[in-house]
Coordinates of C-alpha atoms and ligand atoms in Angstrom, one line a residue:
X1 CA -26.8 -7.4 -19.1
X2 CA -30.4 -7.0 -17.8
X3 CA -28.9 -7.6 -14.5
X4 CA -26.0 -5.1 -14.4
X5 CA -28.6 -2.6 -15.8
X6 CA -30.0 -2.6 -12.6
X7 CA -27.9 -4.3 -9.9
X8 CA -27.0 -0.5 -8.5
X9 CA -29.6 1.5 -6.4
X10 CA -30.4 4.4 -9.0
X11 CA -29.8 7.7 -8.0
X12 CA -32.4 10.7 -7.4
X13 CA -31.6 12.2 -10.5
X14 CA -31.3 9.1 -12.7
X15 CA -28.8 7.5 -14.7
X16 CA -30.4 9.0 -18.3
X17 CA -32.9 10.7 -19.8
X18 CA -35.6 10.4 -21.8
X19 CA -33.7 10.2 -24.8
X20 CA -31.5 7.6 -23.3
X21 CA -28.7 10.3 -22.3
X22 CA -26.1 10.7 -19.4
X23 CA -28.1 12.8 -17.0
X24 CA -25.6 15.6 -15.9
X25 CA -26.7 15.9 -12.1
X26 CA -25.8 19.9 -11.2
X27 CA -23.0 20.0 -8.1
X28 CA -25.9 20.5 -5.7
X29 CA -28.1 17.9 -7.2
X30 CA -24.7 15.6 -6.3
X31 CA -24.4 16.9 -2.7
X32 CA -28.2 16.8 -1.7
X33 CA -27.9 13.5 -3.2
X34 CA -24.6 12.8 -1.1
X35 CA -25.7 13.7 2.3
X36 CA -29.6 11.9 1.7
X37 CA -27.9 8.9 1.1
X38 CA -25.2 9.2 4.3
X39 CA -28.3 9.7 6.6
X40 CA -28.7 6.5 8.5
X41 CA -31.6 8.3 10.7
X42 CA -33.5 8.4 7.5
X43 CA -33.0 5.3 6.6
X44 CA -30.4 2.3 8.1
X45 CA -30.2 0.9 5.2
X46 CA -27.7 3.8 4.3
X47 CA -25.3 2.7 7.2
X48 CA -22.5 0.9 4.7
X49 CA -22.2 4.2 2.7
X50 CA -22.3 6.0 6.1
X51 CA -20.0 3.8 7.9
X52 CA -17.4 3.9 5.1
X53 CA -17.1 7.9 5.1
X54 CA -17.1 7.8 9.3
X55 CA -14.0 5.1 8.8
X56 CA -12.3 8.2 7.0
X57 CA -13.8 10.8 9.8
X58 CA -12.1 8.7 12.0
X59 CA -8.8 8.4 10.4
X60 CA -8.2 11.9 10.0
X61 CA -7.2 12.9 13.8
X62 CA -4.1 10.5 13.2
X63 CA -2.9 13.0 10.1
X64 CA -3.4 15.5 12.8
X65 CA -1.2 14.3 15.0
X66 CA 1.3 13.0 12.4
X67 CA 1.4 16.2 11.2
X68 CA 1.7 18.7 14.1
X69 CA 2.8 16.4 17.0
X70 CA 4.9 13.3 15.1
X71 CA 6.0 15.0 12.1
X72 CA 9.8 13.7 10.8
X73 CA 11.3 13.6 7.5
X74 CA 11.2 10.2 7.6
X75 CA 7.4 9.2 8.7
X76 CA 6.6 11.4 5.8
X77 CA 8.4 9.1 3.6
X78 CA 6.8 5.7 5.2
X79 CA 2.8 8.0 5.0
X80 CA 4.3 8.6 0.7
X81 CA 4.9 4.9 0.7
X82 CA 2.1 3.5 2.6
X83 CA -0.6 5.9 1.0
X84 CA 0.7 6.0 -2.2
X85 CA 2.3 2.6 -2.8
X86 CA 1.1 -0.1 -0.3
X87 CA -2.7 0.5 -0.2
X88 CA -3.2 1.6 -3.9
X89 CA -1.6 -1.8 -5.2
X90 CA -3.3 -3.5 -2.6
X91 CA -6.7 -2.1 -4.2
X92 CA -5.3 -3.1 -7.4
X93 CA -4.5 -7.0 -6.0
X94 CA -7.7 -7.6 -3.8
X95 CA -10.4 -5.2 -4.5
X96 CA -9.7 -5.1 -8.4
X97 CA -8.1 -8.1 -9.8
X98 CA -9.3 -10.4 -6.9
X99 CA -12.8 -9.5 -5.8
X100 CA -14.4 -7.8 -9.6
X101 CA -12.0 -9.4 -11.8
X102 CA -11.8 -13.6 -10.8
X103 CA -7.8 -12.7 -12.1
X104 CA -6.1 -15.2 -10.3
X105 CA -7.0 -18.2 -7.5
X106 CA -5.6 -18.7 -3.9
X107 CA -4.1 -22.4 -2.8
X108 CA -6.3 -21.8 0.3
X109 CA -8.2 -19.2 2.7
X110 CA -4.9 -18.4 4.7
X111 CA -3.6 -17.0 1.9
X112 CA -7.1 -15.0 0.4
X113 CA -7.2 -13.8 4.3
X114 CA -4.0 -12.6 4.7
X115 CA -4.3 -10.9 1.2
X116 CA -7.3 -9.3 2.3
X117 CA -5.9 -8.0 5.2
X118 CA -2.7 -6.5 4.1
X119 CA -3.3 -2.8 4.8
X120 CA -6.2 -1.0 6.8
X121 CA -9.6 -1.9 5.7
X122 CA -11.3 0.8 4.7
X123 CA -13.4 0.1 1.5
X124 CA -16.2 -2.3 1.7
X125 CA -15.6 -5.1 -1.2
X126 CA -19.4 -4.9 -2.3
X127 CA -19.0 -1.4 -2.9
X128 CA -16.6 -1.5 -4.7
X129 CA -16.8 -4.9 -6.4
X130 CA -20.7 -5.1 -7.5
X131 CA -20.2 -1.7 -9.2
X132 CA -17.2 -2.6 -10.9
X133 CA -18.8 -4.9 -12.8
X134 CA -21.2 -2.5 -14.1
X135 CA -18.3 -0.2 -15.1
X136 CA -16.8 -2.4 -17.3
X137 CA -20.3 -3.4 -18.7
X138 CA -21.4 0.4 -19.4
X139 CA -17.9 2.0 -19.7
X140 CA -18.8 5.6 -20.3
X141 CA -22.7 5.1 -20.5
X142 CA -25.6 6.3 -18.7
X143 CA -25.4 3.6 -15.5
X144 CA -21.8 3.8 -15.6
X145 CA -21.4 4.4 -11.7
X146 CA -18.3 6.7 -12.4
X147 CA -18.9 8.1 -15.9
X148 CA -16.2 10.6 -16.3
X149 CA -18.6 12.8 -18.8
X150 CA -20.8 13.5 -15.5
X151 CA -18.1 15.4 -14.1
X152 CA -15.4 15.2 -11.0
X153 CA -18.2 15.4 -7.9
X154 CA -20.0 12.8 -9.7
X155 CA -17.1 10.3 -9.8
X156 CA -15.5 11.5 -6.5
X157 CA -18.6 10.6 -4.6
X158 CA -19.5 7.8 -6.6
X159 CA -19.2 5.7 -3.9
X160 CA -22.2 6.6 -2.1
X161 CA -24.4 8.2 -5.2
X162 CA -23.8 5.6 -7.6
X163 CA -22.2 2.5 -6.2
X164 CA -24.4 0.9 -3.4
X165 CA -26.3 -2.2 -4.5
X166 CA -30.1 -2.0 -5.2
X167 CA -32.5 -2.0 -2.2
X168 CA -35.1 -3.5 -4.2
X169 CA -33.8 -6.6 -5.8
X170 CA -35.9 -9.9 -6.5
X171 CA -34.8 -12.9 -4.5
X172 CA -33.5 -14.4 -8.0
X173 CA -31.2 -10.9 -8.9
X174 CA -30.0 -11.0 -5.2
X175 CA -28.9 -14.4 -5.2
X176 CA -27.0 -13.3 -8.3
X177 CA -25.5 -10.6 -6.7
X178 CA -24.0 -12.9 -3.5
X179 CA -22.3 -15.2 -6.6
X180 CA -20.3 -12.2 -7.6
X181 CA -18.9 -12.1 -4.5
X182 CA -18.7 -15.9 -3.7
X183 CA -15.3 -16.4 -4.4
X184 CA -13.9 -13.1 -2.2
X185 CA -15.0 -15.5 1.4
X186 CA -17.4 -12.3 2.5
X187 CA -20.3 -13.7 4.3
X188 CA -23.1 -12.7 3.1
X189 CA -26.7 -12.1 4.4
X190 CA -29.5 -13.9 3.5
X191 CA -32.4 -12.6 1.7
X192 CA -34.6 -12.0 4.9
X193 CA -31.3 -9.6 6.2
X194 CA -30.7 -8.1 2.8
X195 CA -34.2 -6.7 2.8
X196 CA -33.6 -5.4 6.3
X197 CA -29.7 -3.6 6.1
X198 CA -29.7 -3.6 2.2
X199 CA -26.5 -4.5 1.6
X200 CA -25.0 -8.1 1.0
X201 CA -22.9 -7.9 4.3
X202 CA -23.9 -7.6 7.8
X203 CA -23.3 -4.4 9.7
X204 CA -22.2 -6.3 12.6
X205 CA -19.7 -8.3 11.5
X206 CA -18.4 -5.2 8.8
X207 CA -18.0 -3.1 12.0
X208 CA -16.0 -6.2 14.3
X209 CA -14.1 -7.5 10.9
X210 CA -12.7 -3.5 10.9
X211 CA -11.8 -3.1 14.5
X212 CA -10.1 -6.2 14.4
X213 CA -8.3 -5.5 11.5
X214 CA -7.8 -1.7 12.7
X215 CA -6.3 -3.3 16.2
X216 CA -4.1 -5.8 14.8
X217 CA -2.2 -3.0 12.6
X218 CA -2.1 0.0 15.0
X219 CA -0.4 -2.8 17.8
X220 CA 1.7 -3.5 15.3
X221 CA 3.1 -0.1 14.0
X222 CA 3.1 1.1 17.5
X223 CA 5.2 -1.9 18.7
X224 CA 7.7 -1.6 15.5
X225 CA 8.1 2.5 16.2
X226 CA 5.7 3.7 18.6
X227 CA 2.8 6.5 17.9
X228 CA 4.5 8.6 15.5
X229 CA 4.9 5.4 12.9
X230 CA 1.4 4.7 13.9
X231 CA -0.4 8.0 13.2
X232 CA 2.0 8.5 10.1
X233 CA 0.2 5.0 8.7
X234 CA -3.2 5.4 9.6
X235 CA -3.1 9.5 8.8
X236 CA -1.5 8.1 5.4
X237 CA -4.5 5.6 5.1
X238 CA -7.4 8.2 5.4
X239 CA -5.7 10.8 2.8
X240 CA -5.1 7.2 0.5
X241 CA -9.0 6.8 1.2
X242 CA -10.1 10.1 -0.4
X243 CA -7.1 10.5 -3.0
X244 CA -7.9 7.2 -4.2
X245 CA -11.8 8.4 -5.4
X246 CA -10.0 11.0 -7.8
X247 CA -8.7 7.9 -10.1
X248 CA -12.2 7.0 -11.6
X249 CA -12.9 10.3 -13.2
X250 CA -8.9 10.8 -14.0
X251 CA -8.7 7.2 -15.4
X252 CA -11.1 8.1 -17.8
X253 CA -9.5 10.9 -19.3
X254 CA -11.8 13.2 -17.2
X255 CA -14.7 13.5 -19.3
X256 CA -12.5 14.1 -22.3
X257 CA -11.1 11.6 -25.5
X258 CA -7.2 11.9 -23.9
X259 CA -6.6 8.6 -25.6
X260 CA -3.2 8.5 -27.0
X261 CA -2.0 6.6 -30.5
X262 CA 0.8 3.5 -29.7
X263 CA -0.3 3.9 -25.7
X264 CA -3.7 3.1 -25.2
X265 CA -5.1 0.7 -27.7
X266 CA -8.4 -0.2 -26.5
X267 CA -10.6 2.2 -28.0
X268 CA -14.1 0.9 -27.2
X269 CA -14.2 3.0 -24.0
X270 CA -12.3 6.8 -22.9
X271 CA -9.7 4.8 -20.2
X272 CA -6.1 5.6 -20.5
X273 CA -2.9 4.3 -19.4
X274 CA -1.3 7.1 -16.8
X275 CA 1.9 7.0 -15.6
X276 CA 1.0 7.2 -11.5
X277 CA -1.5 5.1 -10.8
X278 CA 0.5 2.8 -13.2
X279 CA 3.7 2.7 -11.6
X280 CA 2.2 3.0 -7.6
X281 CA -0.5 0.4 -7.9
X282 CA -0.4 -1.5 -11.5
X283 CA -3.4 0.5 -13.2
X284 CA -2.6 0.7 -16.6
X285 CA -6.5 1.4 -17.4
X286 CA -6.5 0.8 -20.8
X287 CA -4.5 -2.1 -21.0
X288 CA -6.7 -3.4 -17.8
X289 CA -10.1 -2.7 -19.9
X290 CA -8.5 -4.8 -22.9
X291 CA -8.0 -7.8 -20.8
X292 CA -10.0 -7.2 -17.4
X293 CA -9.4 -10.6 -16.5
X294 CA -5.6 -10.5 -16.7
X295 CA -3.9 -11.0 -13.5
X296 CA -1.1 -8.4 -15.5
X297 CA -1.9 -5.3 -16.6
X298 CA 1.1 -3.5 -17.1
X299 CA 2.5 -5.2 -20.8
X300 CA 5.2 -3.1 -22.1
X301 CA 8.3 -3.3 -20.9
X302 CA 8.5 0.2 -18.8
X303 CA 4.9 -0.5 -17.5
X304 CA 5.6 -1.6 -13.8
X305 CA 2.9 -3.7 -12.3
X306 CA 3.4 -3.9 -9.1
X307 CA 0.1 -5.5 -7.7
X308 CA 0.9 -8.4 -10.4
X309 CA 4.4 -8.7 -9.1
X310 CA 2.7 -9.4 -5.4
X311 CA 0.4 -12.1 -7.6
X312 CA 3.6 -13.6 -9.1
X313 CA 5.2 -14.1 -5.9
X314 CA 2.1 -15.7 -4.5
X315 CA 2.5 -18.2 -7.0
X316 CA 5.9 -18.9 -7.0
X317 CA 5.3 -19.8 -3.3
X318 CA 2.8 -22.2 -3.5
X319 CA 0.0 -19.0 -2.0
X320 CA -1.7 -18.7 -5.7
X321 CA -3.0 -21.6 -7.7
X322 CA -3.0 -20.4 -10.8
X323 CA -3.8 -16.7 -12.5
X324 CA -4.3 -15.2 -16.1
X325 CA -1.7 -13.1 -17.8
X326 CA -2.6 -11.3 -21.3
X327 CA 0.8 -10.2 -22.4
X328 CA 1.1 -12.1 -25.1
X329 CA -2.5 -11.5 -26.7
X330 CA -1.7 -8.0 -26.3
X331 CA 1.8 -8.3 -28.3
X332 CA -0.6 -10.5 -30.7
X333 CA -3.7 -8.6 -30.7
X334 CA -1.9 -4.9 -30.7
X335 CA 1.4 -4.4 -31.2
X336 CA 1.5 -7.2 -34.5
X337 CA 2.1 -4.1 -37.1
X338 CA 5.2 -3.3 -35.1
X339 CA 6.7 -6.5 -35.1
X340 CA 6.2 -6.5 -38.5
X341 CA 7.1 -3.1 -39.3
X342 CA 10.5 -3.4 -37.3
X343 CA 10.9 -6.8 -39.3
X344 CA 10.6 -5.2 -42.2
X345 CA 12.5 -1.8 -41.5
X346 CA 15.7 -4.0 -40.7
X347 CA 15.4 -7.0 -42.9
X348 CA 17.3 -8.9 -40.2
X349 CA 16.9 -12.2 -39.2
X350 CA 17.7 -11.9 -35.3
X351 CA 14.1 -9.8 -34.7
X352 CA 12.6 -13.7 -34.6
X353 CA 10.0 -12.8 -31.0
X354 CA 7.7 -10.2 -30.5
X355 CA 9.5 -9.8 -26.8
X356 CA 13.0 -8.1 -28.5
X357 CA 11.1 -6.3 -31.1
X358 CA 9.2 -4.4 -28.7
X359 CA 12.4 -4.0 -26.4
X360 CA 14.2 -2.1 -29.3
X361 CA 10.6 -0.1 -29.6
Ligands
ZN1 ZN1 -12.5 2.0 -16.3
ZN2 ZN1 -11.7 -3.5 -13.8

């Protein structure tokens, strides 16, 4: 725990107070904050966060043009699907479940490759990754990178307040930090470089590992339907980019206990289960901070999970070696006093598996 305490670069304002509560950063606090920390002339050590807001500066011409040059009824409906569906379940299966989370193993690196570059890289894995852990360590604590009780700027710009590694870790806590991320195939640098850039990648290869993967899928929408399908995808991608630092603040009821009786059963933490980001990209949040290691997070029967359906189908093919799915401690651990109940309420012999009671629910 000592580690995840302070595996994060702190920011300005702290994480608590003297009496060991939330600090509540005021909106300019946050923005002074924002911008000190974007300013690679101040220090290059800032040129991950940097980098990863210019990635969006760079995306939005394309909106531009899909939007007043390219615009069509149906290149609004591939952006929906591609910003919506395709990279927020890709978030779900590679930077969640895969890179935090351990959920599930690939046969090979062809396959952990190809998963990792399945839409436009735009978020950097240690960002998000690193952090994550200390989210699901400190859920709704001071430290907790995106406490929802700090308010919407303070999630929304987590990513560069909050969510960059420490600058100032020990050999020993570093080489820690570079095992989180063994298993995700990001090279990392060595101490020596990590005091330099302070970050566990590179900049160079980040910055050739993006155009490469940038190239490959803007010669491929272009050759499949020309610059309209391609400024429709990457416009789609930057507005996915910033939509998708809403959900932090959102999945945690927003500050608030939203928490709902016979829906969302964890109660150690404020995460909900919501409808959207459920059905786009498989975040049932309270399910997922139940079982974090589960390759599944969407249990009940209307609960679509599509990220885990992606997994599945790895597996079937021979792509995934194996993966963890909680379903049935979660019919165990939390929905026993149904089965029973319904067992009871119809004396009948025929409600034998927890899988029909909770079909009939
Ligand atoms: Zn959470
Ligand atoms: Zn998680």
């Amino acid at each position: 725990m000592a580690f995840l305490n302070t595996v994060l670069e702190p920011p300005a304002y702290g994480w608590k107070d003297e009496f060991g509560d939330l600090v509540k950063p005021t909106q300019g606090q946050i923005v002074k904050e924002f911008f000190s920390r974007l300013n690679v002339f101040k220090c290059k050590k800032n040129w991950l966060s940097f980098l990863s807001w210019m990635l969006i500066v760079f995306l939005t011409p394309f909106l531009g043009l899909f939007i007043f040059k390219y615009f069509s009824i149906t290149g609004l409906i591939v952006a929906f699907v591609y910003s919506m569906i395709i990279m927020g379940t890709h978030g779900t299966i590679w930077h969640h479940r895969y890179c935090t989370h351990g959920a599930y193993k690939f046969s090979n690196k062809f396959w952990r490759f190809f998963t990792q570059n399945l839409t436009l890289k735009i978020i950097p894995e240690e960002i998000y990754a690193v952090s994550h852990h200390v989210h699901h360590a400190l859920s709704d604590q001071p430290g907790d990178p995106y406490n929802a009780q700090g308010g919407f700027l303070y999630c929304f710009l987590a990513d560069v307040n909050h969510q960059p590694i420490n600058r100032n870790m020990n050999e020993k806590d570093y080489a820690k930090c570079v095992n989180l991320m063994q298993h995700t195939g990001v090279t990392t640098n060595t101490y020596t470089q990590y005091k330099k850039w302070g970050t566990l990648v590179s900049p160079l290869r980040t910055i050739i590992g993006i155009i490469l993967n940038w190239g490959f899928w803007f010669t491929a929408f272009y050759l499949i339907g020309g610059p309209a399908l391609a400024c429709a995808v990457f416009g789609a991608a930057g507005f996915w980019a910033v939509g998708v630092r809403t959900f932090n603040y959102e999945g945690h009821g927003k500050g608030e206990d939203k928490r709902r009786d016979g829906v969302d059963y964890n109660r150690n933490d404020m995460s909900i289960n919501q409808i959207w980001p459920g059905f786009v990209a498989g975040e049932w949040h309270n399910n997922h901070h139940l079982y974090p290691k589960s390759a599944r997070s969407g249990f009940k029967p209307y609960q679509v999970d599509l990220a885990f359906y992606y997994i599945k189908l790895l597996s079937l093919i021979g792509a995934v070696s194996s993966y963890r799915d909680s379903k049935k401690e979660f019919y165990a651990d939390h929905c026993k006093v149904i089965v029973d109940k319904v067992i009871v309420d119809n004396e009948k012999d025929f409600v034998t598996s927890e899988e029909s009671v909770l079909v009939t629910e």
